[in-house]
Amino acid sequence: MSDLPILAAETDTHCPYCALQCGTRLQGDREIGVKVQPLAGFPVNAGRLCQKGWTAPELLHTPDRLTSPLLRQGDQLVPVGWEQALGVVARRLRTLRAQHGPDVVGVFGGGGLTNEKAYLLGKFARVALGTSQIDYNGRWCMSSAAAAGNAAFGIDRGLPFPVTDLQEAQVVLLAGANPAETMPPLMQHLERADLIVLDPRRTPTAQRAALHLQPVPGTDLALALGLLHAVLEDGPADKSYIQQRTHGFPEVAASVGEWWPERTEQVTGVPAHDIRRAARLLAQAERAYVLTGRGVEQQSKGTDTAQAFINLALALGLPGRPGSGYGCLTGQGNGQGGREHGQKADQLAGYRSITDPEARAHVAAVWGIRPQELPGAGRSAFEMLDALGTPEGPRALLVFGSNPIVSAPHSARIEERLAALDLLVVADFVLSETAQAADVVLPVTQWAEEDGTLTNLEGRVLRRRALLPPPPGVRSDLEVIRDLAIRLGQPPHRFPDSPEAVFDELRAASAGGRADYAGVTYERLEAGEALHWPCPAEDHPGTPRLFTDRFAHADGRARFVPVTYREAAEDLSNQYPLYATTGRVLAQYQTGAQTRRIRELNDAAPQAFVQVHPDTAARHGLTDDTPARVTSARGSLTAPVRTDPAMRLDTVFVPFHYTGDGRANALTNPAIDPRSGMPEFKVAAVRLEPAEEEPAA
Ligand SMILES: Nc1nc2c(c(=O)[nH]1)N[C@H]1C(S)=C(S)[C@@H](COP(=O)(O)OP(=O)(O)OC[C@H]3O[C@@H](n4cnc5c(=O)[nH]c(N)nc54)[C@H](O)[C@@H]3O)O[C@H]1N2
Ligand SMILES: Nc1nc2c(c(=O)[nH]1)N[C@H]1C(S)=C(S)[C@@H](COP(=O)(O)OP(=O)(O)OC[C@H]3O[C@@H](n4cnc5c(=O)[nH]c(N)nc54)[C@H](O)[C@@H]3O)O[C@H]1N2
Ligand code: SF4
Ligand SMILES: [Mo]
């Protein structure tokens, strides 16, 4: 036997993937294998897991697990020791910084990182590197709903209520979300409600709906304005709520005046009578929720669209009313916590603004530096990647927890920018497509090998616990960040690598901020307390439900924010006569870096496909399983056709989990939302044609 620490053969933790963070009990070890069960008594998944959760342990044994740092020599990545790898990185970073100043180094984080990692990465960027150039993949995920939520409520927590509250609802509007595939165990909480689903496709979620509205991709803002118009046709639902709890209703009511359902139908393709029916279902329900997902948010007007759905919810008097509310379904494992503690370009821990002098003074004091030493706000995710290797942009990039070669919009452009760098460093546990392009790859621990906390979609702080010791040769992200910081001249005490020590510092840094974790401790979490932030003191019970008495703006009221319709960034043309939209399937997660390595999942969803109406397919000389080429102004993909008579005639859908010929982001438009930095993942103009050759498997 080895001298590795002996760990419990049974551990309660959470799934490595999505923001539902289903509770799991793990049993076993590397020799006998690891088994997973849903954690009894954890109310979020209440005894269920999806196929990805059930098969997650296989990733712990993946044969191509990285266990040694890799260094580029020509076109090869060659195994080297940690000393050499970190020495090369530190030396090159120091030289570049001496030549070009601190902003020459960029950092790209991820919403799957634990709170501790996200916090320490943000501190590392600002303190050890002194760079303003840090952002993360959550910009492509939560940023539109976050910006709209902050404007309306003064705070951004995906769901301001526990998921189990949804069980009380009579009606739930799901705008651009497909939880039957993206969060299957959530569906049990929606069983009693009438669902209204807005989605151009008849998804498994839409199949369960009482009413399915199929808008033209990218027209949801008009649909939300039309729904509000229809609600107001019958008179606002709750005048006293609007008077006592909100500001700005008259302006918003006036702004939807021209959005008659008949006019909305012309723009969105959704029949006026369905718009009125949806409005009535919502207005007549005593308890209802409006929930948004990436379908409406991942647009170049995603923030205004989310804002319009919030305006609708406020006009119905939902936010803060028992058994009712507005929320956005957060995506990545730590999509919530990962957007609170400073890996965002404009942000410091505790959801503080990096441009607010008081916030800078508070965080600088916790970090033992002077506020003037903190850099200002940097570029948003796509803007930073787009600037790599240009005279103005970073010449080195450190990536922790993302695979942008597959996930970034307009991937050909991003590959070109990454290739123009002097130094690309990727920390990962598998050789992702982005790691394959790196100069240095650093092998790190994965979920069941590490401790930490994540914050799920309902703002509940959860403990990730290690079952297994990491394989030899592997370090945690925290250790890597600390090792690099020390090599860059930082005092060791400033970069602890014990998760609990980092969390205690995060608590202090977040204290008094919008996302206040000061009262959350490992001890309380170990004792099984359900702690939702804000939790400002150790004797504070946490806040499962926000907005019951007041919203987070200084005067306690929510804001109606008027928004105006605008079209998608790119219109259809003779050359590109169809809409392409993108999204997810049940059996793959994100860029597939993890789930394409799991046999059962890969068997279930082995490759990209082009989902299209059979008539549209036939018009282009295509039928089921024939290889199709989809081309936009930016690039093409090739994948087999999958016909679906419930598709809109003008729309094709491609999942974004695949690389090579089937990479959906070859097509996507990097036009970004001016309020949030969100790219237009959900609308591109394309043409469809038979592909000459068989697509690669
Ligand atoms: N299986 C699986 N589950 C996941 C993930 C995964 O990769 N795989 N990822 C996790 C993450 S990070 C996230 S962010 C969530 C995302 O969860 P969802 O938001 O549910 O996922 P998407 O499939 O991106 O988009 C939802 C739906 O939007 C529809 N849509 C496309 N264009 C439009 C449009 O213009 N308007 C409207 N109204 N709808 C449109 C798509 O057809 C799709 O069905 O899922 C999480 N869970
Ligand atoms: N066309 C299109 N593009 C999209 C979307 C879409 O709907 N359509 N959705 C967008 C959304 S919502 C999201 S969230 C992004 C996701 O985009 P990405 O974040 O790029 O996707 P992942 O596959 O989750 O990549 C995470 C990588 O980090 C590694 N990893 C996981 N955990 C850790 C960790 O703790 N530490 C380290 N160092 N590495 C880790 C994984 O192995 C993987 O290689 O994609 C976006 N891109
Ligand atoms: S729903 Fe999300 S958290 Fe739950 S098992 Fe599936 S992937 Fe894991
Ligand atoms: Mo996401």
PDB file of N, CA and C and ligand atoms in Angstrom, residues 140-142 294 298 331-332 584 590, ligand 4:
ATOM      1  N   TRP A 140     -20.773  33.936 -20.539  1.00  0.00           N
ATOM      2  CA  TRP A 140     -21.543  33.344 -21.639  1.00  0.00           C
ATOM      3  C   TRP A 140     -22.742  32.573 -21.125  1.00  0.00           C
ATOM      4  N   CYS A 141     -22.965  32.682 -19.833  1.00  0.00           N
ATOM      5  CA  CYS A 141     -23.962  31.812 -19.195  1.00  0.00           C
ATOM      6  C   CYS A 141     -24.975  32.666 -18.438  1.00  0.00           C
ATOM      7  N   MET A 142     -24.531  33.318 -17.369  1.00  0.00           N
ATOM      8  CA  MET A 142     -25.467  33.968 -16.460  1.00  0.00           C
ATOM      9  C   MET A 142     -25.533  35.484 -16.614  1.00  0.00           C
ATOM     10  N   ARG A 294     -31.227  29.941 -20.866  1.00  0.00           N
ATOM     11  CA  ARG A 294     -30.298  30.502 -21.830  1.00  0.00           C
ATOM     12  C   ARG A 294     -30.964  30.836 -23.173  1.00  0.00           C
ATOM     13  N   GLN A 298     -29.171  34.187 -23.987  1.00  0.00           N
ATOM     14  CA  GLN A 298     -27.956  34.168 -24.826  1.00  0.00           C
ATOM     15  C   GLN A 298     -28.226  34.815 -26.174  1.00  0.00           C
ATOM     16  N   GLY A 331     -26.614  27.892 -14.501  1.00  0.00           N
ATOM     17  CA  GLY A 331     -26.183  26.759 -15.320  1.00  0.00           C
ATOM     18  C   GLY A 331     -25.112  25.869 -14.741  1.00  0.00           C
ATOM     19  N   GLN A 332     -23.898  26.410 -14.589  1.00  0.00           N
ATOM     20  CA  GLN A 332     -22.766  25.567 -14.212  1.00  0.00           C
ATOM     21  C   GLN A 332     -22.812  25.225 -12.727  1.00  0.00           C
ATOM     22  N   ARG A 584     -28.392  22.280 -25.703  1.00  0.00           N
ATOM     23  CA  ARG A 584     -27.878  21.092 -25.030  1.00  0.00           C
ATOM     24  C   ARG A 584     -28.721  19.842 -25.241  1.00  0.00           C
ATOM     25  N   GLN A 590     -21.836  20.565 -21.610  1.00  0.00           N
ATOM     26  CA  GLN A 590     -20.995  21.649 -22.117  1.00  0.00           C
ATOM     27  C   GLN A 590     -20.161  21.202 -23.317  1.00  0.00           C
TER      28      GLN A 590
HETATM   29 MO    MO B   4     -23.916  27.785 -18.652  1.00  0.00          MO
END
